[in-house]
Coordinates of C-alpha atoms and ligand atoms in Angstrom, one line a residue:
M1 CA 0.0 0.0 0.0
Q2 CA 1.4 3.4 -1.0
A3 CA 1.9 6.1 1.6
K4 CA -0.8 8.3 0.1
E5 CA -3.4 5.5 0.4
F6 CA -2.3 4.7 3.9
Q7 CA -2.7 8.3 4.9
R8 CA -6.1 8.6 3.2
R9 CA -7.4 5.6 5.1
I10 CA -6.1 6.7 8.4
L11 CA -7.6 10.1 8.0
Q12 CA -10.9 8.6 7.0
Y13 CA -10.7 6.4 10.1
Y14 CA -10.1 9.5 12.2
Q15 CA -13.2 11.2 10.8
Q16 CA -15.4 8.2 11.7
Y17 CA -13.8 6.8 14.9
G18 CA -11.0 9.0 16.1
R19 CA -11.2 10.2 19.7
K20 CA -12.2 13.8 19.7
H21 CA -13.5 14.3 23.2
L22 CA -10.6 13.5 25.5
P23 CA -10.1 16.2 28.2
W24 CA -6.8 17.4 26.7
Q25 CA -8.4 17.8 23.3
Q26 CA -10.7 20.6 24.6
N27 CA -9.3 24.1 25.0
K28 CA -6.0 22.8 23.4
T29 CA -2.9 24.6 24.6
H30 CA 0.8 23.6 24.8
Y31 CA 0.4 23.3 28.5
R32 CA -2.6 21.0 28.5
V33 CA -1.4 18.8 25.6
W34 CA 2.2 18.6 27.1
V35 CA 0.9 17.4 30.5
S36 CA -1.3 14.8 28.8
E37 CA 1.5 13.5 26.6
V38 CA 3.8 13.0 29.6
M39 CA 1.1 11.2 31.5
L40 CA 0.3 9.0 28.6
Q41 CA 3.9 7.8 28.3
Q42 CA 3.7 4.1 29.5
T43 CA 0.1 4.7 30.7
Q44 CA -3.3 4.0 29.1
V45 CA -5.8 6.8 28.4
T46 CA -8.5 5.4 30.8
T47 CA -5.9 5.4 33.7
V48 CA -4.7 8.9 32.8
I49 CA -8.0 10.7 32.6
P50 CA -8.8 11.0 36.4
Y51 CA -5.2 11.9 37.2
Y52 CA -5.2 14.5 34.4
L53 CA -8.4 16.1 35.6
S54 CA -7.3 16.4 39.2
F55 CA -3.8 17.6 38.1
M56 CA -5.5 20.4 36.0
E57 CA -7.6 21.4 38.9
R58 CA -4.6 21.7 41.1
F59 CA -2.3 23.2 38.5
P60 CA -4.5 24.9 35.9
D61 CA -1.7 26.6 34.0
L62 CA 2.1 26.7 33.5
A63 CA 2.6 29.4 36.2
A64 CA 0.8 27.3 38.8
L65 CA 2.9 24.3 38.1
A66 CA 6.2 26.2 37.8
T67 CA 5.7 27.9 41.1
A68 CA 4.5 24.8 43.0
N69 CA 6.8 22.9 45.3
Q70 CA 8.0 19.5 44.2
D71 CA 6.2 17.6 47.0
D72 CA 2.8 18.9 45.7
V73 CA 3.6 17.8 42.2
L74 CA 4.7 14.4 43.3
A75 CA 1.6 14.0 45.5
Q76 CA -0.6 14.6 42.4
W77 CA 1.4 11.9 40.6
T78 CA 1.1 9.3 43.3
G79 CA -0.2 6.0 41.8
L80 CA 0.8 6.9 38.2
G81 CA 4.3 5.5 38.6
Y82 CA 7.5 6.4 36.7
Y83 CA 8.1 9.3 39.0
S84 CA 10.9 10.8 37.0
R85 CA 8.2 11.9 34.6
A86 CA 6.7 14.1 37.4
R87 CA 10.1 15.5 38.4
N88 CA 10.9 16.3 34.8
L89 CA 7.5 17.8 34.2
H90 CA 8.1 20.2 37.1
K91 CA 11.6 21.1 35.9
C92 CA 10.3 21.7 32.4
A93 CA 7.5 23.9 33.7
Q94 CA 10.1 26.0 35.6
Q95 CA 12.3 26.2 32.5
V96 CA 9.6 27.4 30.2
H97 CA 8.0 29.7 32.8
F98 CA 11.2 31.4 34.2
E99 CA 13.7 31.0 31.4
L100 CA 11.6 31.2 28.3
N101 CA 9.1 33.7 29.8
G102 CA 6.3 31.2 29.4
K103 CA 6.7 30.9 25.6
W104 CA 6.8 27.3 24.4
P105 CA 9.4 26.5 21.6
S106 CA 7.9 26.7 18.2
N107 CA 9.7 23.7 16.7
V108 CA 10.2 20.1 17.5
E109 CA 14.0 20.3 17.9
A110 CA 13.7 22.9 20.6
L111 CA 10.9 21.1 22.3
E112 CA 13.1 18.0 22.5
Q113 CA 15.7 20.0 24.5
L114 CA 13.3 20.4 27.4
P115 CA 13.4 18.0 30.4
G116 CA 11.3 14.8 29.9
I117 CA 10.4 15.5 26.3
G118 CA 11.7 12.9 23.8
R119 CA 11.4 13.0 20.1
S120 CA 7.9 11.4 19.9
T121 CA 6.5 13.5 22.7
A122 CA 7.9 16.7 21.0
G123 CA 6.3 15.6 17.7
A124 CA 2.9 14.9 19.4
I125 CA 2.9 18.2 21.3
H126 CA 3.9 20.2 18.2
S127 CA 1.5 18.6 15.7
L128 CA -1.5 18.3 18.1
V129 CA -1.3 21.9 19.2
T130 CA -0.3 23.7 16.0
G131 CA -1.5 21.2 13.3
Q132 CA 2.0 21.5 11.7
P133 CA 3.8 18.5 10.4
A134 CA 5.7 16.4 13.0
T135 CA 6.2 12.7 13.3
I136 CA 5.3 10.6 16.3
L137 CA 6.5 7.1 17.2
D138 CA 5.0 6.1 20.6
G139 CA 4.4 2.5 21.7
N140 CA 1.1 2.3 19.9
V141 CA 2.4 3.5 16.6
K142 CA 5.4 1.2 16.8
R143 CA 3.1 -1.8 17.2
V144 CA 1.0 -0.8 14.2
L145 CA 4.1 -0.2 12.0
C146 CA 5.9 -3.4 13.2
R147 CA 2.8 -5.4 12.2
F148 CA 2.0 -3.5 9.0
Y149 CA 5.5 -4.0 7.7
A150 CA 6.3 -7.3 9.6
I151 CA 9.4 -5.7 11.1
E152 CA 11.6 -8.2 12.8
G153 CA 13.6 -7.3 15.9
W154 CA 12.9 -5.6 19.2
P155 CA 12.0 -1.9 18.6
G156 CA 14.4 -0.9 21.4
K157 CA 17.4 -2.0 19.2
P158 CA 19.0 1.0 17.5
K159 CA 18.7 -0.4 14.0
V160 CA 15.0 -1.3 14.3
H161 CA 14.3 2.0 16.1
K162 CA 15.9 3.9 13.2
A163 CA 14.0 1.9 10.6
L164 CA 10.7 2.6 12.4
W165 CA 11.4 6.3 12.5
E166 CA 12.1 6.3 8.8
L167 CA 8.9 4.5 8.0
A168 CA 6.9 6.8 10.4
D169 CA 8.4 9.9 8.7
K170 CA 7.6 8.5 5.2
L171 CA 4.0 7.8 6.2
T172 CA 3.2 11.1 8.0
P173 CA 1.3 13.5 5.7
A174 CA 2.1 17.1 5.2
Q175 CA -1.6 18.1 5.8
Q176 CA -3.9 17.3 8.7
V177 CA -1.0 15.9 10.7
D178 CA -2.9 16.4 14.0
H179 CA -5.7 14.2 12.8
Y180 CA -3.3 11.6 11.4
N181 CA -1.2 11.4 14.5
Q182 CA -4.3 11.2 16.8
A183 CA -5.7 8.4 14.5
M184 CA -2.5 6.4 14.6
M185 CA -2.4 6.6 18.4
D186 CA -6.1 5.6 18.5
L187 CA -5.6 2.7 16.1
G188 CA -2.8 1.3 18.2
A189 CA -4.7 1.8 21.4
T190 CA -8.1 0.5 20.4
L191 CA -7.8 -1.9 17.3
C192 CA -4.2 -3.0 16.9
T193 CA -3.9 -3.9 20.6
R194 CA -1.2 -6.0 22.0
S195 CA -3.1 -9.3 22.6
K196 CA -6.3 -9.2 20.6
P197 CA -5.9 -7.0 17.4
Q198 CA -9.3 -6.4 15.8
C199 CA -8.1 -6.7 12.2
D200 CA -11.6 -6.9 10.8
A201 CA -12.2 -3.3 11.7
C202 CA -8.8 -2.0 10.7
P203 CA -8.7 0.6 7.9
V204 CA -5.3 -0.6 6.6
Q205 CA -5.9 -4.4 6.9
S206 CA -5.5 -5.0 3.1
G207 CA -1.9 -3.8 3.2
C208 CA -0.9 -5.4 6.5
A209 CA 1.9 -8.0 6.2
A210 CA 1.3 -9.5 9.6
F211 CA -2.5 -9.9 8.9
A212 CA -1.8 -11.5 5.5
A213 CA 0.5 -14.0 7.2
G214 CA -1.6 -14.5 10.3
T215 CA 1.4 -13.5 12.5
Q216 CA 0.1 -10.4 14.3
K217 CA 1.1 -11.8 17.7
N218 CA 4.7 -12.1 16.6
Y219 CA 5.0 -8.3 16.4
P220 CA 6.5 -6.3 17.8
T221 CA 9.3 -8.6 18.8
S222 CA 9.6 -8.8 22.6
K223 CA 12.5 -7.4 24.5
P224 CA 15.2 -10.2 25.0
K225 CA 14.5 -11.7 28.4
T226 CA 17.1 -11.0 31.1
N227 CA 16.7 -12.2 34.7
K228 CA 16.1 -9.2 36.9
P229 CA 18.4 -9.3 40.0
E230 CA 16.8 -9.8 43.3
R231 CA 17.6 -7.3 46.1
S232 CA 16.5 -7.1 49.7
A233 CA 16.3 -4.2 52.2
I234 CA 14.9 -3.4 55.6
F235 CA 12.3 -0.5 55.5
I236 CA 11.9 1.1 58.9
V237 CA 8.5 2.0 60.1
A238 CA 9.2 4.3 63.0
Q239 CA 5.8 5.1 64.6
Y240 CA 4.8 7.4 67.4
K241 CA 1.1 7.2 68.1
Q242 CA -0.5 7.8 64.6
Q243 CA 2.6 9.4 63.1
I244 CA 5.2 7.8 60.9
L245 CA 8.7 9.0 60.3
L246 CA 9.3 9.5 56.6
E247 CA 12.6 10.2 54.7
K248 CA 12.8 12.0 51.4
R249 CA 14.6 9.8 48.9
P250 CA 17.5 11.3 46.9
E251 CA 16.6 12.7 43.5
Q252 CA 18.5 10.0 41.7
G253 CA 17.6 6.4 41.9
I254 CA 14.3 4.6 42.6
W255 CA 11.4 6.6 43.8
G256 CA 13.6 9.7 43.4
G257 CA 12.3 12.7 45.4
L258 CA 9.4 10.8 47.0
W259 CA 8.8 10.5 50.7
S260 CA 9.4 6.9 51.8
L261 CA 10.4 4.9 54.8
P262 CA 14.0 5.0 55.9
Q263 CA 15.9 2.1 54.5
A264 CA 18.6 -0.1 56.0
E265 CA 20.8 -3.0 54.9
M266 CA 19.5 -6.5 55.6
D267 CA 22.2 -7.3 58.0
T268 CA 21.5 -4.2 60.2
S269 CA 20.9 -5.4 63.8
D270 CA 17.9 -4.2 65.8
D271 CA 20.2 -2.1 68.0
A272 CA 21.6 -0.4 65.0
L273 CA 18.2 0.3 63.3
A274 CA 17.5 3.4 65.3
S275 CA 20.9 4.9 64.3
C276 CA 19.8 4.8 60.7
L277 CA 17.2 7.4 61.5
G278 CA 19.6 10.2 61.8
M279 CA 18.5 11.3 65.3
P280 CA 18.6 10.1 68.9
L281 CA 15.6 7.9 69.7
P282 CA 14.1 6.9 73.0
P283 CA 13.7 3.2 73.8
V284 CA 11.5 1.3 71.3
T285 CA 9.8 -2.0 70.7
I286 CA 10.7 -3.6 67.4
Q287 CA 8.5 -5.9 65.4
S288 CA 8.8 -7.6 61.9
L289 CA 5.9 -7.0 59.5
P290 CA 5.2 -9.4 56.6
A291 CA 7.8 -9.0 53.8
F292 CA 6.7 -8.4 50.2
R293 CA 8.3 -8.0 46.8
H294 CA 8.1 -5.0 44.5
T295 CA 9.3 -5.1 40.9
F296 CA 11.1 -2.1 39.4
S297 CA 12.0 -1.9 35.7
H298 CA 15.5 -3.4 36.3
F299 CA 15.3 -5.4 39.6
H300 CA 13.1 -7.0 42.2
L301 CA 13.2 -5.5 45.7
H302 CA 12.2 -7.7 48.7
I303 CA 11.0 -5.3 51.3
H304 CA 11.3 -6.4 54.9
P305 CA 9.4 -3.8 57.1
R306 CA 10.5 -3.5 60.7
K307 CA 8.2 -1.5 63.0
L308 CA 9.8 0.6 65.7
V309 CA 7.2 1.7 68.2
L310 CA 8.3 4.8 70.0
S311 CA 7.2 5.6 73.5
K312 CA 8.1 9.2 73.1
K313 CA 8.6 11.5 70.2
P314 CA 12.3 12.0 69.8
R315 CA 13.6 15.5 70.6
G316 CA 16.3 17.1 68.7
V317 CA 16.7 19.0 65.5
M318 CA 15.8 17.3 62.3
D319 CA 16.5 18.5 58.8
S320 CA 12.9 19.1 57.6
D321 CA 13.8 18.9 54.0
R322 CA 14.8 15.3 54.6
W323 CA 12.8 14.0 57.5
Q324 CA 9.2 14.5 58.5
W325 CA 6.6 13.0 60.7
Q326 CA 3.3 12.4 58.9
D327 CA 0.0 11.4 60.2
R328 CA -1.2 8.1 58.8
S329 CA -4.5 9.7 57.8
Q330 CA -2.6 12.3 55.7
L331 CA -0.5 10.0 53.6
D332 CA -2.2 11.0 50.3
A333 CA -1.1 14.6 50.8
L334 CA 2.6 13.7 50.0
G335 CA 4.3 12.2 47.0
M336 CA 4.9 8.7 48.2
P337 CA 5.4 5.4 46.4
G338 CA 2.2 3.4 46.1
P339 CA 3.5 0.2 47.8
I340 CA 4.7 2.2 50.8
I341 CA 1.3 3.9 51.2
Q342 CA -0.3 0.5 50.9
L343 CA 1.9 -1.0 53.6
L344 CA 1.2 1.8 56.0
K345 CA -2.5 1.7 55.4
N346 CA -2.6 -2.1 56.0
M347 CA -0.9 -1.8 59.3
E348 CA -2.9 -2.2 62.5
P349 CA -3.9 1.2 64.0
A350 CA -1.6 2.3 66.8
T351 CA -3.1 2.1 70.3
Ligands
SF4_401 S1 -4.6 -5.4 10.2 FE1 -4.5 -6.0 12.3 S2 -2.3 -6.3 12.8 FE2 -2.5 -5.1 10.9 S3 -2.4 -3.0 11.5 FE3 -4.5 -3.5 11.4 S4 -5.1 -4.2 13.5 FE4 -2.9 -4.2 13.3

C-alpha cells in the first residue's frame, strides 16, 4: 500500500472513529497537551483521565505548576508510577516559565531539548497543538508499524528503532497531521492492541503484512529476556502514636524525590536500626511485619518492614527537607510510592 493510500485511510478512520472528546483535546494549549502526553507515556488513556483532571484542577496553568513545590507535584502523581516523569514535568515547567518567559518553543527540535520531552512527545505536542507536520512514534504507533510491515527485531534495538522512525516519517502526511497522529495513536490503542488485534475493523488491513501471514502476535518482537536481579532491604516504620517517620529519597535512583520509609541493609541489627534514622531515639519495641516484593524496571526488591514503636517522640533538630513526621490519615497529601502507602494503610492502627 502506497503512503498516500495509507494516509487517506487513516484520516478517514479519524473522521469516523478518532477520539475527539478527551479532556486534553478541549481548550487545546501547549500546557494541556504537554501534561497529557507526559502522563500518557507508558500509561493508558483510561488510567490517565482522572489523574489529568485532578492535576489540571490543582495546576490549571504553567505558572501554577512552575511555582508549586515539588512535593505537591509528586503528591498529584502518586499512583501513576515512573516518577521521573513528574520531576521532569516540574523542571520543564520551571524552565519554560522562568527562562523562556512562558513561551513554548515553536519547533520540534527545541521542544526536545526540554526535560522529559523525547522525540515522539515533542512531535505529538507540536502537531496536536499547531497542526503543523511532525512525526510521532509512541508504543502504539510502533506496534502498528511493526505489524503492518512485519518488522523483525525488538524496537528498542537502535537499528530497528531507526528503521521505524524512517517509516513513520515516510507515512506522516504534510496536511492534517494532528488528525493523522491522533488516529495512529487511537488505532494502536483500540484496534491494533497487544493481545487481541481487531483486524476486521482495521482501515489498513488490506496492506498489513502480519495480517496476511496471520502472524500479528509475533510483532513487535519482545525485548530479549534478562533475569532481573533480586535485592532485599529493611524498611523502617518508626511510629509514634498515629505518626510515621518519613525520609525523602534522593533525586537520583528509585522513587527519586518521593517521601518513603528510611531504608537499611538487611544485616542491620535491631540495635543499629535506630541509628539509621539520623536522630537520637528513646527506647522502642521492634517488630517484623510481613515482607513483600516490589518489581522495578530493572530489579526486584524484597521489602522487609521493621516496625519501631516509640514511647516518646524524639527530641532534637531534624532536617525538615529530609525527614518528616506524617499522620497516617494524611499520607495522600505527600508524594509517596504506592507500595509504601499500601503498607502503612494495611498496618494495625496504633493504640
Ligand atoms: S490489520 Fe491487524 S495487525 Fe495489521 S495494523 Fe490492522 S489491526 Fe494491526
